[in-house]
Tab-separated table of N, CA and C in Angstrom:
chain	number	residue	atom	x	y	z
X	26	MET	N	18.757	-23.474	-31.209
X	26	MET	CA	19.407	-22.300	-30.637
X	26	MET	C	18.371	-21.491	-29.887
X	27	SER	N	18.806	-20.815	-28.919
X	27	SER	CA	17.883	-19.998	-28.131
X	27	SER	C	17.790	-18.608	-28.762
X	28	GLU	N	16.610	-18.028	-28.576
X	28	GLU	CA	16.407	-16.682	-29.114
X	28	GLU	C	17.137	-15.675	-28.239
X	29	PRO	N	17.599	-14.564	-28.819
X	29	PRO	CA	18.255	-13.553	-28.042
X	29	PRO	C	17.245	-12.902	-27.046
X	30	VAL	N	17.747	-12.644	-25.875
X	30	VAL	CA	16.891	-12.043	-24.856
X	30	VAL	C	16.622	-10.587	-25.186
X	31	LYS	N	15.396	-10.227	-25.220
X	31	LYS	CA	14.992	-8.872	-25.609
X	31	LYS	C	15.017	-8.001	-24.350
X	32	LYS	N	15.773	-6.900	-24.375
X	32	LYS	CA	15.846	-6.032	-23.222
X	32	LYS	C	14.689	-5.055	-23.295
X	33	GLN	N	14.135	-4.812	-22.125
X	33	GLN	CA	13.027	-3.849	-22.013
X	33	GLN	C	13.581	-2.492	-21.718
X	34	ASN	N	13.143	-1.517	-22.530
X	34	ASN	CA	13.648	-0.195	-22.337
X	34	ASN	C	12.653	0.635	-21.451
X	35	PHE	N	13.054	1.819	-21.165
X	35	PHE	CA	12.278	2.662	-20.250
X	35	PHE	C	10.869	2.914	-20.768
X	36	LEU	N	10.710	3.207	-22.024
X	36	LEU	CA	9.401	3.539	-22.620
X	36	LEU	C	8.468	2.348	-22.558
X	37	GLN	N	8.997	1.173	-22.814
X	37	GLN	CA	8.162	-0.037	-22.726
X	37	GLN	C	7.698	-0.257	-21.314
X	38	GLY	N	8.587	-0.052	-20.325
X	38	GLY	CA	8.194	-0.196	-18.942
X	38	GLY	C	7.173	0.812	-18.522
X	39	ALA	N	7.346	2.042	-18.945
X	39	ALA	CA	6.392	3.087	-18.620
X	39	ALA	C	5.035	2.824	-19.257
X	40	ALA	N	5.027	2.343	-20.470
X	40	ALA	CA	3.766	2.002	-21.152
X	40	ALA	C	3.068	0.871	-20.427
X	41	LEU	N	3.843	-0.115	-20.000
X	41	LEU	CA	3.246	-1.229	-19.271
X	41	LEU	C	2.643	-0.761	-17.954
X	42	LEU	N	3.320	0.104	-17.263
X	42	LEU	CA	2.775	0.610	-15.977
X	42	LEU	C	1.551	1.476	-16.218
X	43	ALA	N	1.543	2.266	-17.287
X	43	ALA	CA	0.358	3.082	-17.587
X	43	ALA	C	-0.822	2.198	-17.950
X	44	MET	N	-0.582	1.138	-18.690
X	44	MET	CA	-1.669	0.191	-19.038
X	44	MET	C	-2.186	-0.460	-17.772
X	45	ALA	N	-1.309	-0.866	-16.892
X	45	ALA	CA	-1.736	-1.541	-15.652
X	45	ALA	C	-2.574	-0.566	-14.812
X	46	THR	N	-2.206	0.692	-14.774
X	46	THR	CA	-2.965	1.719	-14.024
X	46	THR	C	-4.378	1.829	-14.590
X	47	VAL	N	-4.470	1.868	-15.907
X	47	VAL	CA	-5.799	1.976	-16.527
X	47	VAL	C	-6.673	0.764	-16.193
X	48	ILE	N	-6.074	-0.416	-16.237
X	48	ILE	CA	-6.800	-1.642	-15.917
X	48	ILE	C	-7.277	-1.632	-14.472
X	49	VAL	N	-6.389	-1.193	-13.554
X	49	VAL	CA	-6.743	-1.129	-12.136
X	49	VAL	C	-7.895	-0.147	-11.933
X	50	LYS	N	-7.871	0.996	-12.622
X	50	LYS	CA	-8.939	1.995	-12.501
X	50	LYS	C	-10.262	1.428	-13.015
X	51	LEU	N	-10.217	0.696	-14.106
X	51	LEU	CA	-11.442	0.077	-14.614
X	51	LEU	C	-12.003	-0.971	-13.655
X	52	ILE	N	-11.122	-1.776	-13.100
X	52	ILE	CA	-11.570	-2.756	-12.132
X	52	ILE	C	-12.203	-2.052	-10.890
X	53	GLY	N	-11.587	-0.929	-10.482
X	53	GLY	CA	-12.156	-0.161	-9.383
X	53	GLY	C	-13.527	0.354	-9.690
X	54	ALA	N	-13.754	0.781	-10.897
X	54	ALA	CA	-15.084	1.261	-11.320
X	54	ALA	C	-16.111	0.162	-11.261
X	55	PHE	N	-15.712	-1.084	-11.608
X	55	PHE	CA	-16.647	-2.175	-11.619
X	55	PHE	C	-17.153	-2.543	-10.229
X	56	TYR	N	-16.399	-2.266	-9.170
X	56	TYR	CA	-16.941	-2.579	-7.851
X	56	TYR	C	-17.520	-1.364	-7.191
X	57	LYS	N	-17.056	-0.167	-7.541
X	57	LYS	CA	-17.600	1.041	-6.862
X	57	LYS	C	-19.014	1.385	-7.334
X	58	LEU	N	-19.320	1.190	-8.598
X	58	LEU	CA	-20.622	1.539	-9.097
X	58	LEU	C	-21.702	0.650	-8.454
X	59	PRO	N	-21.560	-0.683	-8.455
X	59	PRO	CA	-22.581	-1.496	-7.750
X	59	PRO	C	-22.605	-1.261	-6.235
X	60	LEU	N	-21.431	-1.001	-5.672
X	60	LEU	CA	-21.376	-0.744	-4.226
X	60	LEU	C	-22.198	0.507	-3.880
X	61	GLN	N	-22.074	1.528	-4.668
X	61	GLN	CA	-22.811	2.773	-4.417
X	61	GLN	C	-24.331	2.503	-4.469
X	62	ARG	N	-24.774	1.667	-5.409
X	62	ARG	CA	-26.202	1.377	-5.498
X	62	ARG	C	-26.676	0.516	-4.283
X	63	ILE	N	-25.780	-0.370	-3.814
X	63	ILE	CA	-26.163	-1.304	-2.728
X	63	ILE	C	-26.217	-0.559	-1.388
X	64	ILE	N	-25.214	0.227	-1.094
X	64	ILE	CA	-25.170	0.856	0.250
X	64	ILE	C	-25.740	2.249	0.286
X	65	GLY	N	-26.111	2.820	-0.815
X	65	GLY	CA	-26.743	4.129	-0.836
X	65	GLY	C	-25.758	5.298	-0.732
X	66	ALA	N	-26.280	6.480	-0.778
X	66	ALA	CA	-25.442	7.684	-0.786
X	66	ALA	C	-24.745	7.878	0.551
X	67	ASP	N	-25.456	7.691	1.679
X	67	ASP	CA	-24.838	7.877	2.997
X	67	ASP	C	-23.701	6.836	3.197
X	68	GLY	N	-23.995	5.589	2.940
X	68	GLY	CA	-22.984	4.544	3.104
X	68	GLY	C	-21.785	4.769	2.230
X	69	PHE	N	-22.040	5.262	1.003
X	69	PHE	CA	-20.921	5.461	0.086
X	69	PHE	C	-20.057	6.651	0.546
X	70	SER	N	-20.675	7.633	1.158
X	70	SER	CA	-19.889	8.758	1.687
X	70	SER	C	-19.001	8.287	2.816
X	71	TYR	N	-19.504	7.350	3.653
X	71	TYR	CA	-18.618	6.822	4.727
X	71	TYR	C	-17.508	5.977	4.122
X	72	PHE	N	-17.851	5.202	3.105
X	72	PHE	CA	-16.818	4.422	2.393
X	72	PHE	C	-15.738	5.341	1.826
X	73	SER	N	-16.178	6.417	1.172
X	73	SER	CA	-15.251	7.316	0.546
X	73	SER	C	-14.322	7.967	1.596
X	74	THR	N	-14.869	8.342	2.721
X	74	THR	CA	-14.057	8.951	3.793
X	74	THR	C	-13.018	7.959	4.265
X	75	ALA	N	-13.430	6.720	4.532
X	75	ALA	CA	-12.468	5.692	4.957
X	75	ALA	C	-11.471	5.388	3.863
X	76	TYR	N	-11.906	5.352	2.643
X	76	TYR	CA	-11.005	5.045	1.503
X	76	TYR	C	-9.937	6.130	1.357
X	77	ASN	N	-10.292	7.397	1.641
X	77	ASN	CA	-9.296	8.442	1.564
X	77	ASN	C	-8.178	8.247	2.604
X	78	VAL	N	-8.562	7.791	3.795
X	78	VAL	CA	-7.571	7.510	4.842
X	78	VAL	C	-6.716	6.317	4.392
X	79	TYR	N	-7.348	5.286	3.832
X	79	TYR	CA	-6.652	4.107	3.331
X	79	TYR	C	-5.654	4.486	2.242
X	80	SER	N	-6.050	5.334	1.335
X	80	SER	CA	-5.196	5.761	0.239
X	80	SER	C	-3.976	6.499	0.750
X	81	MET	N	-4.170	7.341	1.762
X	81	MET	CA	-3.061	8.082	2.364
X	81	MET	C	-2.085	7.112	2.981
X	82	LEU	N	-2.573	6.114	3.711
X	82	LEU	CA	-1.692	5.143	4.336
X	82	LEU	C	-0.980	4.296	3.281
X	83	LEU	N	-1.649	3.955	2.229
X	83	LEU	CA	-1.013	3.174	1.165
X	83	LEU	C	0.114	3.999	0.520
X	84	LEU	N	-0.126	5.264	0.299
X	84	LEU	CA	0.917	6.123	-0.269
X	84	LEU	C	2.107	6.169	0.653
X	85	ILE	N	1.887	6.340	1.921
X	85	ILE	CA	3.012	6.400	2.881
X	85	ILE	C	3.778	5.100	2.899
X	86	SER	N	3.039	3.981	2.889
X	86	SER	CA	3.700	2.674	3.008
X	86	SER	C	4.476	2.284	1.739
X	87	THR	N	4.125	2.875	0.610
X	87	THR	CA	4.828	2.520	-0.614
X	87	THR	C	5.746	3.598	-1.125
X	88	ALA	N	5.950	4.635	-0.325
X	88	ALA	CA	6.736	5.787	-0.767
X	88	ALA	C	8.243	5.446	-0.828
X	89	GLY	N	9.004	5.755	0.149
X	89	GLY	CA	10.455	5.642	0.059
X	89	GLY	C	11.066	4.511	0.734
X	90	PHE	N	10.516	4.053	1.838
X	90	PHE	CA	11.186	2.993	2.630
X	90	PHE	C	11.341	1.676	1.863
X	91	PRO	N	10.294	1.191	1.202
X	91	PRO	CA	10.499	-0.085	0.454
X	91	PRO	C	11.564	0.057	-0.650
X	92	VAL	N	11.630	1.199	-1.270
X	92	VAL	CA	12.623	1.410	-2.324
X	92	VAL	C	14.022	1.407	-1.720
X	93	ALA	N	14.174	2.060	-0.593
X	93	ALA	CA	15.458	2.102	0.070
X	93	ALA	C	15.888	0.707	0.506
X	94	MET	N	14.946	-0.025	1.033
X	94	MET	CA	15.235	-1.405	1.523
X	94	MET	C	15.634	-2.258	0.303
X	95	SER	N	14.913	-2.127	-0.779
X	95	SER	CA	15.224	-2.871	-1.989
X	95	SER	C	16.632	-2.586	-2.471
X	96	ARG	N	16.966	-1.338	-2.448
X	96	ARG	CA	18.301	-0.938	-2.903
X	96	ARG	C	19.419	-1.526	-2.005
X	97	MET	N	19.178	-1.449	-0.720
X	97	MET	CA	20.195	-2.010	0.244
X	97	MET	C	20.346	-3.527	0.025
X	98	ILE	N	19.241	-4.208	-0.140
X	98	ILE	CA	19.257	-5.711	-0.293
X	98	ILE	C	19.907	-6.008	-1.657
X	99	SER	N	19.580	-5.281	-2.707
X	99	SER	CA	20.189	-5.549	-4.018
X	99	SER	C	21.708	-5.337	-3.969
X	100	GLN	N	22.126	-4.291	-3.305
X	100	GLN	CA	23.563	-4.032	-3.208
X	100	GLN	C	24.298	-5.124	-2.452
X	101	ALA	N	23.718	-5.544	-1.328
X	101	ALA	CA	24.362	-6.614	-0.530
X	101	ALA	C	24.349	-7.930	-1.317
X	102	SER	N	23.259	-8.198	-2.034
X	102	SER	CA	23.149	-9.411	-2.835
X	102	SER	C	24.182	-9.417	-3.968
X	103	ALA	N	24.345	-8.281	-4.609
X	103	ALA	CA	25.307	-8.183	-5.732
X	103	ALA	C	26.745	-8.393	-5.260
X	104	GLN	N	26.985	-8.049	-3.995
X	104	GLN	CA	28.320	-8.236	-3.405
X	104	GLN	C	28.462	-9.653	-2.835
X	105	GLY	N	27.396	-10.450	-2.880
X	105	GLY	CA	27.469	-11.785	-2.361
X	105	GLY	C	27.386	-11.870	-0.838
X	106	ASN	N	26.972	-10.780	-0.235
X	106	ASN	CA	26.918	-10.734	1.229
X	106	ASN	C	25.490	-11.109	1.702
X	107	TYR	N	25.206	-12.388	1.690
X	107	TYR	CA	23.849	-12.894	1.947
X	107	TYR	C	23.466	-12.777	3.434
X	108	ASN	N	24.454	-12.750	4.291
X	108	ASN	CA	24.122	-12.529	5.706
X	108	ASN	C	23.598	-11.089	5.899
X	109	GLN	N	24.156	-10.139	5.187
X	109	GLN	CA	23.666	-8.755	5.228
X	109	GLN	C	22.285	-8.637	4.660
X	110	VAL	N	21.977	-9.430	3.593
X	110	VAL	CA	20.645	-9.434	3.033
X	110	VAL	C	19.635	-9.893	4.054
X	111	LYS	N	19.928	-10.993	4.745
X	111	LYS	CA	19.024	-11.505	5.767
X	111	LYS	C	18.851	-10.512	6.909
X	112	LYS	N	19.941	-9.890	7.302
X	112	LYS	CA	19.920	-8.934	8.424
X	112	LYS	C	19.089	-7.706	8.010
X	113	THR	N	19.305	-7.181	6.826
X	113	THR	CA	18.538	-6.023	6.369
X	113	THR	C	17.073	-6.325	6.282
X	114	TYR	N	16.745	-7.511	5.735
X	114	TYR	CA	15.324	-7.923	5.621
X	114	TYR	C	14.675	-8.032	7.005
X	115	LYS	N	15.387	-8.640	7.933
X	115	LYS	CA	14.854	-8.843	9.288
X	115	LYS	C	14.613	-7.502	9.978
X	116	ILE	N	15.560	-6.590	9.891
X	116	ILE	CA	15.383	-5.266	10.506
X	116	ILE	C	14.233	-4.483	9.849
X	117	ALA	N	14.204	-4.561	8.516
X	117	ALA	CA	13.112	-3.856	7.782
X	117	ALA	C	11.749	-4.434	8.136
X	118	ARG	N	11.679	-5.726	8.256
X	118	ARG	CA	10.415	-6.371	8.652
X	118	ARG	C	9.962	-5.903	10.012
X	119	LEU	N	10.873	-5.822	10.976
X	119	LEU	CA	10.514	-5.329	12.326
X	119	LEU	C	10.140	-3.835	12.284
X	120	PHE	N	10.862	-3.068	11.476
X	120	PHE	CA	10.555	-1.621	11.324
X	120	PHE	C	9.174	-1.405	10.737
X	121	PHE	N	8.862	-2.128	9.628
X	121	PHE	CA	7.550	-1.992	9.013
X	121	PHE	C	6.440	-2.522	9.866
X	122	LEU	N	6.742	-3.600	10.598
X	122	LEU	CA	5.750	-4.114	11.561
X	122	LEU	C	5.436	-3.084	12.647
X	123	GLY	N	6.477	-2.422	13.127
X	123	GLY	CA	6.253	-1.374	14.128
X	123	GLY	C	5.435	-0.212	13.595
X	124	ILE	N	5.789	0.233	12.378
X	124	ILE	CA	5.048	1.309	11.765
X	124	ILE	C	3.605	0.932	11.535
X	125	GLY	N	3.381	-0.304	11.072
X	125	GLY	CA	2.040	-0.798	10.834
X	125	GLY	C	1.207	-0.940	12.122
X	126	LEU	N	1.871	-1.379	13.177
X	126	LEU	CA	1.179	-1.505	14.486
X	126	LEU	C	0.794	-0.134	15.024
X	127	VAL	N	1.681	0.804	14.934
X	127	VAL	CA	1.402	2.162	15.426
X	127	VAL	C	0.255	2.784	14.601
X	128	SER	N	0.354	2.654	13.267
X	128	SER	CA	-0.688	3.163	12.404
X	128	SER	C	-2.023	2.519	12.684
X	129	SER	N	-1.986	1.227	12.935
X	129	SER	CA	-3.263	0.516	13.282
X	129	SER	C	-3.891	1.061	14.513
X	130	LEU	N	-3.052	1.224	15.531
X	130	LEU	CA	-3.563	1.736	16.801
X	130	LEU	C	-4.099	3.171	16.662
X	131	ILE	N	-3.405	3.974	15.888
X	131	ILE	CA	-3.863	5.343	15.616
X	131	ILE	C	-5.216	5.338	14.926
X	132	LEU	N	-5.367	4.468	13.922
X	132	LEU	CA	-6.619	4.426	13.202
X	132	LEU	C	-7.772	3.979	14.112
X	133	VAL	N	-7.536	2.990	14.940
X	133	VAL	CA	-8.594	2.502	15.785
X	133	VAL	C	-8.921	3.506	16.925
X	134	ILE	N	-7.908	4.040	17.557
X	134	ILE	CA	-8.111	4.912	18.709
X	134	ILE	C	-8.628	6.292	18.243
X	135	LEU	N	-8.022	6.837	17.184
X	135	LEU	CA	-8.333	8.176	16.752
X	135	LEU	C	-9.368	8.254	15.648
X	136	SER	N	-10.044	7.136	15.376
X	136	SER	CA	-11.048	7.170	14.283
X	136	SER	C	-12.141	8.200	14.493
X	137	PRO	N	-12.687	8.394	15.708
X	137	PRO	CA	-13.714	9.420	15.845
X	137	PRO	C	-13.180	10.806	15.537
X	138	TRP	N	-11.938	11.096	15.979
X	138	TRP	CA	-11.342	12.397	15.714
X	138	TRP	C	-11.075	12.577	14.190
X	139	LEU	N	-10.519	11.502	13.550
X	139	LEU	CA	-10.263	11.612	12.118
X	139	LEU	C	-11.547	11.836	11.338
X	140	ALA	N	-12.607	11.078	11.678
X	140	ALA	CA	-13.864	11.238	11.000
X	140	ALA	C	-14.429	12.634	11.193
X	141	GLU	N	-14.312	13.148	12.364
X	141	GLU	CA	-14.810	14.540	12.666
X	141	GLU	C	-14.044	15.515	11.834
X	142	LYS	N	-12.713	15.380	11.763
X	142	LYS	CA	-11.888	16.315	11.012
X	142	LYS	C	-12.155	16.235	9.521
X	143	MET	N	-12.588	15.080	9.058
X	143	MET	CA	-12.887	14.904	7.619
X	143	MET	C	-14.334	15.274	7.284
X	144	GLY	N	-15.065	15.714	8.305
X	144	GLY	CA	-16.451	16.207	8.089
X	144	GLY	C	-17.453	15.059	8.016
X	145	GLN	N	-17.124	13.870	8.408
X	145	GLN	CA	-18.018	12.755	8.399
X	145	GLN	C	-17.975	12.001	9.755
X	146	PRO	N	-18.555	12.558	10.789
X	146	PRO	CA	-18.440	11.923	12.116
X	146	PRO	C	-19.024	10.494	12.135
X	147	ASN	N	-19.979	10.178	11.289
X	147	ASN	CA	-20.527	8.853	11.270
X	147	ASN	C	-19.625	7.825	10.585
X	148	ALA	N	-18.539	8.252	9.983
X	148	ALA	CA	-17.598	7.359	9.313
X	148	ALA	C	-16.538	6.795	10.256
X	149	ALA	N	-16.649	7.069	11.540
X	149	ALA	CA	-15.649	6.658	12.500
X	149	ALA	C	-15.455	5.136	12.500
X	150	LEU	N	-16.551	4.398	12.454
X	150	LEU	CA	-16.485	2.941	12.477
X	150	LEU	C	-15.790	2.395	11.184
X	151	ALA	N	-16.077	3.015	10.072
X	151	ALA	CA	-15.467	2.590	8.788
X	151	ALA	C	-13.968	2.825	8.860
X	152	ILE	N	-13.552	3.955	9.456
X	152	ILE	CA	-12.101	4.242	9.580
X	152	ILE	C	-11.456	3.269	10.561
X	153	ALA	N	-12.141	2.996	11.667
X	153	ALA	CA	-11.594	2.079	12.666
X	153	ALA	C	-11.424	0.662	12.063
X	154	CYS	N	-12.322	0.301	11.167
X	154	CYS	CA	-12.191	-1.056	10.529
X	154	CYS	C	-10.977	-1.141	9.635
X	155	LEU	N	-10.403	-0.025	9.266
X	155	LEU	CA	-9.194	-0.049	8.457
X	155	LEU	C	-7.909	-0.285	9.292
X	156	GLY	N	-8.073	-0.273	10.603
X	156	GLY	CA	-6.934	-0.455	11.472
X	156	GLY	C	-6.074	-1.670	11.154
X	157	PRO	N	-6.680	-2.842	11.035
X	157	PRO	CA	-5.866	-4.034	10.647
X	157	PRO	C	-5.183	-3.913	9.303
X	158	SER	N	-5.803	-3.204	8.367
X	158	SER	CA	-5.170	-3.094	7.044
X	158	SER	C	-3.875	-2.295	7.144
X	159	ALA	N	-3.784	-1.369	8.046
X	159	ALA	CA	-2.500	-0.601	8.221
X	159	ALA	C	-1.393	-1.527	8.684
X	160	LEU	N	-1.734	-2.460	9.541
X	160	LEU	CA	-0.751	-3.418	9.989
X	160	LEU	C	-0.273	-4.290	8.807
X	161	PHE	N	-1.216	-4.754	8.019
X	161	PHE	CA	-0.878	-5.614	6.879
X	161	PHE	C	-0.152	-4.824	5.766
X	162	MET	N	-0.450	-3.528	5.626
X	162	MET	CA	0.263	-2.734	4.652
X	162	MET	C	1.736	-2.628	5.005
X	163	GLY	N	2.015	-2.558	6.292
X	163	GLY	CA	3.400	-2.508	6.746
X	163	GLY	C	4.136	-3.784	6.393
X	164	LEU	N	3.457	-4.914	6.613
X	164	LEU	CA	4.106	-6.208	6.304
X	164	LEU	C	4.263	-6.386	4.787
X	165	VAL	N	3.277	-5.979	4.006
X	165	VAL	CA	3.339	-6.093	2.588
X	165	VAL	C	4.476	-5.189	2.030
X	166	SER	N	4.714	-4.057	2.664
X	166	SER	CA	5.782	-3.151	2.214
X	166	SER	C	7.120	-3.824	2.359
X	167	THR	N	7.263	-4.670	3.322
X	167	THR	CA	8.532	-5.405	3.489
X	167	THR	C	8.744	-6.338	2.269
X	168	PHE	N	7.711	-7.055	1.927
X	168	PHE	CA	7.831	-7.979	0.768
X	168	PHE	C	8.017	-7.201	-0.530
X	169	ARG	N	7.365	-6.055	-0.601
X	169	ARG	CA	7.451	-5.232	-1.796
X	169	ARG	C	8.893	-4.731	-1.995
X	170	GLY	N	9.505	-4.304	-0.913
X	170	GLY	CA	10.880	-3.851	-0.945
X	170	GLY	C	11.819	-4.956	-1.333
Protein backbone atom coordinates (compact mmCIF):
# COMPACT_ATOMS: atom_id res chain seq x y z
CA MET A 1 0.00 0.00 0.00
CA SER A 2 1.15 3.48 -0.64
CA GLU A 3 1.74 5.93 2.16
CA PRO A 4 -0.68 8.85 2.47
CA VAL A 5 0.56 12.02 0.82
CA LYS A 6 1.58 14.52 3.44
CA LYS A 7 0.31 18.02 2.72
CA GLN A 8 2.65 20.90 3.34
CA ASN A 9 1.15 23.70 5.37
CA PHE A 10 2.00 27.39 5.33
CA LEU A 11 4.37 27.28 8.32
CA GLN A 12 6.39 24.43 6.85
CA GLY A 13 6.71 26.33 3.57
CA ALA A 14 7.74 29.52 5.34
CA ALA A 15 10.31 27.64 7.43
CA LEU A 16 11.74 26.03 4.31
CA LEU A 17 12.04 29.41 2.58
CA ALA A 18 13.67 30.96 5.65
CA MET A 19 16.17 28.11 5.80
CA ALA A 20 16.94 28.49 2.10
CA THR A 21 17.51 32.22 2.61
CA VAL A 22 19.99 31.55 5.42
CA ILE A 23 21.86 29.03 3.26
CA VAL A 24 22.02 31.48 0.34
CA LYS A 25 23.38 34.21 2.65
CA LEU A 26 26.06 31.84 3.95
CA ILE A 27 27.08 30.87 0.43
CA GLY A 28 27.25 34.58 -0.42
CA ALA A 29 29.60 35.18 2.48
CA PHE A 30 31.88 32.37 1.30
CA TYR A 31 32.58 34.11 -2.00
CA LYS A 32 32.46 37.74 -0.86
CA LEU A 33 35.10 37.42 1.85
CA PRO A 34 37.81 35.93 -0.41
CA LEU A 35 36.77 38.25 -3.24
CA GLN A 36 37.34 41.27 -1.02
CA ARG A 37 40.85 40.06 -0.18
CA ILE A 38 41.66 39.34 -3.83
CA ILE A 39 40.44 42.56 -5.44
CA GLY A 40 41.12 44.93 -2.56
CA ALA A 41 39.05 47.72 -1.06
CA ASP A 42 38.72 49.79 -4.26
CA GLY A 43 37.74 46.82 -6.40
CA PHE A 44 35.25 45.65 -3.81
CA SER A 45 33.63 49.10 -3.68
CA TYR A 46 33.12 48.92 -7.47
CA PHE A 47 31.73 45.41 -7.10
CA SER A 48 29.34 46.58 -4.36
CA THR A 49 28.12 49.48 -6.49
CA ALA A 50 27.44 47.18 -9.44
CA TYR A 51 25.87 44.57 -7.16
CA ASN A 52 23.41 47.17 -5.83
CA VAL A 53 22.26 47.86 -9.39
CA TYR A 54 22.02 44.11 -10.03
CA SER A 55 19.96 43.59 -6.86
CA MET A 56 17.54 46.33 -7.88
CA LEU A 57 17.07 44.74 -11.32
CA LEU A 58 16.60 41.32 -9.77
CA LEU A 59 13.94 42.71 -7.45
CA ILE A 60 12.09 44.31 -10.37
CA SER A 61 12.29 41.16 -12.50
CA THR A 62 10.95 38.92 -9.75
CA ALA A 63 8.31 41.26 -8.36
CA GLY A 64 4.82 41.05 -9.83
CA PHE A 65 4.95 40.10 -13.49
CA PRO A 66 6.14 36.49 -13.09
CA VAL A 67 3.50 35.89 -10.43
CA ALA A 68 0.77 37.35 -12.64
CA MET A 69 1.95 35.25 -15.57
CA SER A 70 2.01 32.14 -13.39
CA ARG A 71 -1.52 32.78 -12.24
CA MET A 72 -2.81 33.28 -15.79
CA ILE A 73 -1.11 30.09 -17.00
CA SER A 74 -2.37 28.09 -14.01
CA GLN A 75 -5.92 29.27 -14.58
CA ALA A 76 -5.84 28.42 -18.29
CA SER A 77 -4.24 25.05 -17.56
CA ALA A 78 -6.84 24.20 -14.92
CA GLN A 79 -9.55 24.91 -17.47
CA GLY A 80 -7.81 22.68 -20.00
CA ASN A 81 -7.20 25.59 -22.37
CA TYR A 82 -3.67 24.64 -23.45
CA ASN A 83 -3.72 26.91 -26.48
CA GLN A 84 -4.20 29.83 -24.08
CA VAL A 85 -1.29 28.56 -21.98
CA LYS A 86 1.00 28.56 -25.02
CA LYS A 87 -0.23 31.98 -26.12
CA THR A 88 0.24 33.50 -22.65
CA TYR A 89 3.72 32.02 -22.35
CA LYS A 90 4.72 33.28 -25.80
CA ILE A 91 3.47 36.82 -25.11
CA ALA A 92 5.11 36.87 -21.67
CA ARG A 93 8.40 35.67 -23.14
CA LEU A 94 8.35 38.49 -25.71
CA PHE A 95 7.38 41.01 -23.02
CA PHE A 96 10.18 39.95 -20.66
CA LEU A 97 12.65 39.80 -23.52
CA GLY A 98 11.73 43.39 -24.40
CA ILE A 99 12.08 44.55 -20.79
CA GLY A 100 15.41 42.73 -20.51
CA LEU A 101 16.71 44.23 -23.75
CA VAL A 102 15.73 47.77 -22.72
CA SER A 103 17.25 47.27 -19.26
CA SER A 104 20.41 45.93 -20.85
CA LEU A 105 20.76 48.91 -23.12
CA ILE A 106 20.09 51.31 -20.26
CA LEU A 107 22.79 49.66 -18.15
CA VAL A 108 25.37 49.76 -20.92
CA ILE A 109 24.59 53.25 -22.21
CA LEU A 110 23.86 54.96 -18.89
CA SER A 111 26.52 53.18 -16.81
CA PRO A 112 28.71 56.31 -16.45
CA TRP A 113 25.70 58.33 -15.29
CA LEU A 114 24.53 55.59 -12.88
CA ALA A 115 28.02 55.22 -11.43
CA GLU A 116 28.30 58.99 -10.97
CA LYS A 117 24.90 59.15 -9.24
CA MET A 118 25.91 56.33 -6.91
CA GLY A 119 29.10 58.15 -5.96
CA GLN A 120 31.48 55.71 -7.66
CA PRO A 121 32.40 57.09 -11.10
CA ASN A 122 35.06 54.40 -11.55
CA ALA A 123 32.41 51.66 -11.24
CA ALA A 124 30.93 52.50 -14.66
CA LEU A 125 32.59 49.52 -16.36
CA ALA A 126 31.38 47.12 -13.65
CA ILE A 127 27.82 48.39 -14.12
CA ALA A 128 28.09 48.16 -17.91
CA CYS A 129 29.22 44.53 -17.59
CA LEU A 130 25.89 43.78 -15.91
CA GLY A 131 24.06 44.73 -19.12
CA PRO A 132 23.79 41.17 -20.45
CA SER A 133 22.60 39.90 -17.07
CA ALA A 134 19.55 42.18 -17.32
CA LEU A 135 18.63 40.51 -20.58
CA PHE A 136 18.99 37.05 -19.04
CA MET A 137 17.03 38.08 -15.94
CA GLY A 138 14.12 38.92 -18.21
CA LEU A 139 14.26 35.51 -19.83
CA VAL A 140 14.63 33.72 -16.51
CA SER A 141 11.58 35.59 -15.21
CA THR A 142 9.54 33.97 -17.96
CA PHE A 143 10.58 30.51 -16.84
CA ARG A 144 10.08 31.44 -13.21
CA GLY A 145 6.52 32.52 -13.88
